[in-house]
Amino acid sequence: MMKLDRAYSAVLFDMDGTLLDSRVVIERILTEWAVANQVDPDALLAVSHGRRTIDTLKDFANAGTDCEAEAAKIESAETADVRGIIPVPGAVELLSRLPPKRWAIVTSAGRDLAIKRLSAAGLPIPEVLVTAEDIEHGKPDPSGYHLAAKKLSTTTDQCLVFEDAPAGIQAGMNAGSDVIAIGCASPTNTKPACPLISDFEAIEFRLT
């Protein structure tokens, strides 16, 4: 059990791979897109986690591809497909204990997709939900975390961030927050640049 000494004003969570496990859906739909567009699925999946779909497609799409239109199609397919989405152990219990104005979600998913996945996993919709539509630059840019902290009337250096993907972990660190990586639902096996726990049953922290 990891016990954190300092107290925080708020807690900021990533969604996919952190609060919920959506690997089967993401891998299924992105693989289908990659095959249809003559892109190596393994290469695409290796760098897609934790990033906005539009950012990943810009790195892999063939010349002349309308990346915004393709990203919208993928997002629509993901919103319609919630088969296999489950909460990370301890997430439901933790969120039920946190005061509504002391936590937020910062996700690279779009708002409709985020709400659909949170509902499918039996997780509450937070009062502050920062999604792909709310920011100009996706993770590892820290702007999403700065926006969430501002909406919670605090600053990122007073927040605890839970993440799982390299891009998200870097975003939290770039924001000046303490970052904890969740490992049980992440598709990556790389050693994170921050402390790592399996799930939310393996940590204790407190709020100010």
PDB file of C-alpha atoms in Angstrom, residues 63-195:
ATOM      1  CA  ALA A  63      -1.222  11.899 -47.729  1.00  0.00           C
ATOM      2  CA  GLY A  64      -4.483  13.560 -48.626  1.00  0.00           C
ATOM      3  CA  THR A  65      -6.432  11.965 -45.762  1.00  0.00           C
ATOM      4  CA  ASP A  66      -8.955  14.199 -44.031  1.00  0.00           C
ATOM      5  CA  CYS A  67      -7.747  13.449 -40.511  1.00  0.00           C
ATOM      6  CA  GLU A  68     -10.524  15.402 -38.821  1.00  0.00           C
ATOM      7  CA  ALA A  69     -13.189  13.447 -40.705  1.00  0.00           C
ATOM      8  CA  GLU A  70     -11.463  10.126 -40.000  1.00  0.00           C
ATOM      9  CA  ALA A  71     -11.058  10.980 -36.322  1.00  0.00           C
ATOM     10  CA  ALA A  72     -14.769  11.806 -36.142  1.00  0.00           C
ATOM     11  CA  LYS A  73     -15.609   8.420 -37.657  1.00  0.00           C
ATOM     12  CA  ILE A  74     -13.401   6.619 -35.149  1.00  0.00           C
ATOM     13  CA  GLU A  75     -14.887   8.602 -32.264  1.00  0.00           C
ATOM     14  CA  SER A  76     -18.390   7.751 -33.457  1.00  0.00           C
ATOM     15  CA  ALA A  77     -17.525   4.056 -33.660  1.00  0.00           C
ATOM     16  CA  GLU A  78     -15.982   4.128 -30.187  1.00  0.00           C
ATOM     17  CA  THR A  79     -19.012   5.917 -28.736  1.00  0.00           C
ATOM     18  CA  ALA A  80     -21.280   3.198 -30.096  1.00  0.00           C
ATOM     19  CA  ASP A  81     -19.102   0.351 -28.810  1.00  0.00           C
ATOM     20  CA  VAL A  82     -18.874  -0.148 -25.036  1.00  0.00           C
ATOM     21  CA  ARG A  83     -18.485  -3.932 -25.052  1.00  0.00           C
ATOM     22  CA  GLY A  84     -15.957  -4.985 -22.445  1.00  0.00           C
ATOM     23  CA  ILE A  85     -15.476  -1.633 -20.663  1.00  0.00           C
ATOM     24  CA  ILE A  86     -14.989  -2.127 -16.917  1.00  0.00           C
ATOM     25  CA  PRO A  87     -13.912   0.100 -14.006  1.00  0.00           C
ATOM     26  CA  VAL A  88     -10.398  -0.153 -12.593  1.00  0.00           C
ATOM     27  CA  PRO A  89     -10.471  -1.813  -9.145  1.00  0.00           C
ATOM     28  CA  GLY A  90     -11.160   0.726  -6.421  1.00  0.00           C
ATOM     29  CA  ALA A  91     -12.235   3.498  -8.801  1.00  0.00           C
ATOM     30  CA  VAL A  92     -15.955   3.373  -8.002  1.00  0.00           C
ATOM     31  CA  GLU A  93     -15.307   3.418  -4.264  1.00  0.00           C
ATOM     32  CA  LEU A  94     -12.733   6.208  -4.462  1.00  0.00           C
ATOM     33  CA  LEU A  95     -14.872   8.539  -6.565  1.00  0.00           C
ATOM     34  CA  SER A  96     -17.848   7.978  -4.272  1.00  0.00           C
ATOM     35  CA  ARG A  97     -15.774   9.282  -1.347  1.00  0.00           C
ATOM     36  CA  LEU A  98     -14.357  12.393  -3.027  1.00  0.00           C
ATOM     37  CA  PRO A  99     -16.283  15.682  -2.715  1.00  0.00           C
ATOM     38  CA  PRO A 100     -17.680  16.617  -6.161  1.00  0.00           C
ATOM     39  CA  LYS A 101     -15.804  19.927  -6.291  1.00  0.00           C
ATOM     40  CA  ARG A 102     -12.463  18.346  -5.430  1.00  0.00           C
ATOM     41  CA  TRP A 103     -11.918  16.083  -8.436  1.00  0.00           C
ATOM     42  CA  ALA A 104     -12.015  16.213 -12.214  1.00  0.00           C
ATOM     43  CA  ILE A 105     -11.322  14.091 -15.271  1.00  0.00           C
ATOM     44  CA  VAL A 106      -8.923  15.203 -18.011  1.00  0.00           C
ATOM     45  CA  THR A 107      -9.247  12.903 -21.006  1.00  0.00           C
ATOM     46  CA  SER A 108      -8.099  12.835 -24.613  1.00  0.00           C
ATOM     47  CA  ALA A 109     -11.511  11.442 -25.567  1.00  0.00           C
ATOM     48  CA  GLY A 110     -14.347  13.583 -26.835  1.00  0.00           C
ATOM     49  CA  ARG A 111     -17.136  14.559 -24.431  1.00  0.00           C
ATOM     50  CA  ASP A 112     -19.812  12.222 -25.801  1.00  0.00           C
ATOM     51  CA  LEU A 113     -17.386   9.304 -25.797  1.00  0.00           C
ATOM     52  CA  ALA A 114     -16.185  10.084 -22.274  1.00  0.00           C
ATOM     53  CA  ILE A 115     -19.719  10.200 -20.880  1.00  0.00           C
ATOM     54  CA  LYS A 116     -20.653   6.966 -22.661  1.00  0.00           C
ATOM     55  CA  ARG A 117     -17.617   5.101 -21.329  1.00  0.00           C
ATOM     56  CA  LEU A 118     -17.942   6.410 -17.777  1.00  0.00           C
ATOM     57  CA  SER A 119     -21.590   5.370 -17.743  1.00  0.00           C
ATOM     58  CA  ALA A 120     -20.766   1.939 -19.170  1.00  0.00           C
ATOM     59  CA  ALA A 121     -18.209   1.416 -16.406  1.00  0.00           C
ATOM     60  CA  GLY A 122     -20.634   2.541 -13.692  1.00  0.00           C
ATOM     61  CA  LEU A 123     -18.567   5.610 -12.835  1.00  0.00           C
ATOM     62  CA  PRO A 124     -20.006   9.062 -12.021  1.00  0.00           C
ATOM     63  CA  ILE A 125     -19.822  11.979 -14.436  1.00  0.00           C
ATOM     64  CA  PRO A 126     -17.757  14.693 -12.725  1.00  0.00           C
ATOM     65  CA  GLU A 127     -18.773  18.315 -12.461  1.00  0.00           C
ATOM     66  CA  VAL A 128     -15.485  19.179 -14.185  1.00  0.00           C
ATOM     67  CA  LEU A 129     -14.841  17.070 -17.284  1.00  0.00           C
ATOM     68  CA  VAL A 130     -12.111  18.334 -19.616  1.00  0.00           C
ATOM     69  CA  THR A 131     -12.236  16.586 -22.992  1.00  0.00           C
ATOM     70  CA  ALA A 132     -10.593  16.793 -26.409  1.00  0.00           C
ATOM     71  CA  GLU A 133     -12.930  19.595 -27.504  1.00  0.00           C
ATOM     72  CA  ASP A 134     -11.853  21.833 -24.629  1.00  0.00           C
ATOM     73  CA  ILE A 135      -8.169  22.145 -25.493  1.00  0.00           C
ATOM     74  CA  GLU A 136      -6.080  23.165 -28.486  1.00  0.00           C
ATOM     75  CA  HIS A 137      -3.122  20.904 -27.746  1.00  0.00           C
ATOM     76  CA  GLY A 138      -3.424  17.344 -26.458  1.00  0.00           C
ATOM     77  CA  LYS A 139      -1.242  15.525 -23.948  1.00  0.00           C
ATOM     78  CA  PRO A 140       1.705  15.718 -23.231  1.00  0.00           C
ATOM     79  CA  ASP A 141       0.788  19.404 -23.332  1.00  0.00           C
ATOM     80  CA  PRO A 142      -0.376  20.272 -19.785  1.00  0.00           C
ATOM     81  CA  SER A 143      -3.144  22.692 -20.773  1.00  0.00           C
ATOM     82  CA  GLY A 144      -5.917  20.190 -20.019  1.00  0.00           C
ATOM     83  CA  TYR A 145      -4.706  19.787 -16.455  1.00  0.00           C
ATOM     84  CA  HIS A 146      -4.292  23.520 -15.999  1.00  0.00           C
ATOM     85  CA  LEU A 147      -7.854  24.053 -17.200  1.00  0.00           C
ATOM     86  CA  ALA A 148      -9.260  21.416 -14.840  1.00  0.00           C
ATOM     87  CA  ALA A 149      -7.409  22.873 -11.862  1.00  0.00           C
ATOM     88  CA  LYS A 150      -8.676  26.361 -12.714  1.00  0.00           C
ATOM     89  CA  LYS A 151     -12.261  25.084 -12.889  1.00  0.00           C
ATOM     90  CA  LEU A 152     -11.762  23.572  -9.428  1.00  0.00           C
ATOM     91  CA  SER A 153     -10.449  26.926  -8.133  1.00  0.00           C
ATOM     92  CA  THR A 154      -6.949  25.618  -7.497  1.00  0.00           C
ATOM     93  CA  THR A 155      -3.603  25.242  -9.266  1.00  0.00           C
ATOM     94  CA  THR A 156      -1.947  22.162 -10.666  1.00  0.00           C
ATOM     95  CA  ASP A 157       0.925  22.241  -8.174  1.00  0.00           C
ATOM     96  CA  GLN A 158      -1.691  21.575  -5.473  1.00  0.00           C
ATOM     97  CA  CYS A 159      -3.225  18.641  -7.344  1.00  0.00           C
ATOM     98  CA  LEU A 160      -2.592  14.911  -7.413  1.00  0.00           C
ATOM     99  CA  VAL A 161      -2.795  13.409 -10.906  1.00  0.00           C
ATOM    100  CA  PHE A 162      -3.548   9.779 -11.774  1.00  0.00           C
ATOM    101  CA  GLU A 163      -2.480   8.672 -15.253  1.00  0.00           C
ATOM    102  CA  ASP A 164      -1.326   5.580 -17.111  1.00  0.00           C
ATOM    103  CA  ALA A 165       0.065   6.481 -20.538  1.00  0.00           C
ATOM    104  CA  PRO A 166       3.446   8.119 -21.188  1.00  0.00           C
ATOM    105  CA  ALA A 167       1.852  11.168 -22.849  1.00  0.00           C
ATOM    106  CA  GLY A 168      -0.526  11.685 -19.933  1.00  0.00           C
ATOM    107  CA  ILE A 169       2.121  11.139 -17.292  1.00  0.00           C
ATOM    108  CA  GLN A 170       4.294  13.728 -19.012  1.00  0.00           C
ATOM    109  CA  ALA A 171       1.345  16.135 -19.187  1.00  0.00           C
ATOM    110  CA  GLY A 172       0.820  15.852 -15.443  1.00  0.00           C
ATOM    111  CA  MET A 173       4.502  16.342 -14.759  1.00  0.00           C
ATOM    112  CA  ASN A 174       4.628  19.282 -17.170  1.00  0.00           C
ATOM    113  CA  ALA A 175       1.766  20.799 -15.169  1.00  0.00           C
ATOM    114  CA  GLY A 176       3.834  20.614 -11.988  1.00  0.00           C
ATOM    115  CA  SER A 177       1.586  18.055 -10.301  1.00  0.00           C
ATOM    116  CA  ASP A 178       2.498  14.958  -8.335  1.00  0.00           C
ATOM    117  CA  VAL A 179       1.695  12.060 -10.674  1.00  0.00           C
ATOM    118  CA  ILE A 180       0.885   8.437  -9.853  1.00  0.00           C
ATOM    119  CA  ALA A 181       0.680   5.834 -12.633  1.00  0.00           C
ATOM    120  CA  ILE A 182      -2.036   3.166 -12.672  1.00  0.00           C
ATOM    121  CA  GLY A 183      -0.771  -0.051 -14.208  1.00  0.00           C
ATOM    122  CA  CYS A 184      -3.536  -2.650 -14.290  1.00  0.00           C
ATOM    123  CA  ALA A 185      -5.404  -1.371 -17.366  1.00  0.00           C
ATOM    124  CA  SER A 186      -2.568   0.144 -19.382  1.00  0.00           C
ATOM    125  CA  PRO A 187      -1.681  -1.468 -22.728  1.00  0.00           C
ATOM    126  CA  THR A 188       1.930  -0.329 -22.382  1.00  0.00           C
ATOM    127  CA  ASN A 189       4.637  -2.179 -20.485  1.00  0.00           C
ATOM    128  CA  THR A 190       7.126   0.657 -20.287  1.00  0.00           C
ATOM    129  CA  LYS A 191       8.402   1.765 -16.884  1.00  0.00           C
ATOM    130  CA  PRO A 192       6.675   5.068 -16.080  1.00  0.00           C
ATOM    131  CA  ALA A 193       8.584   8.205 -15.123  1.00  0.00           C
ATOM    132  CA  CYS A 194       6.632   8.404 -11.841  1.00  0.00           C
ATOM    133  CA  PRO A 195       5.567   6.090  -8.987  1.00  0.00           C
TER     134      PRO A 195
END
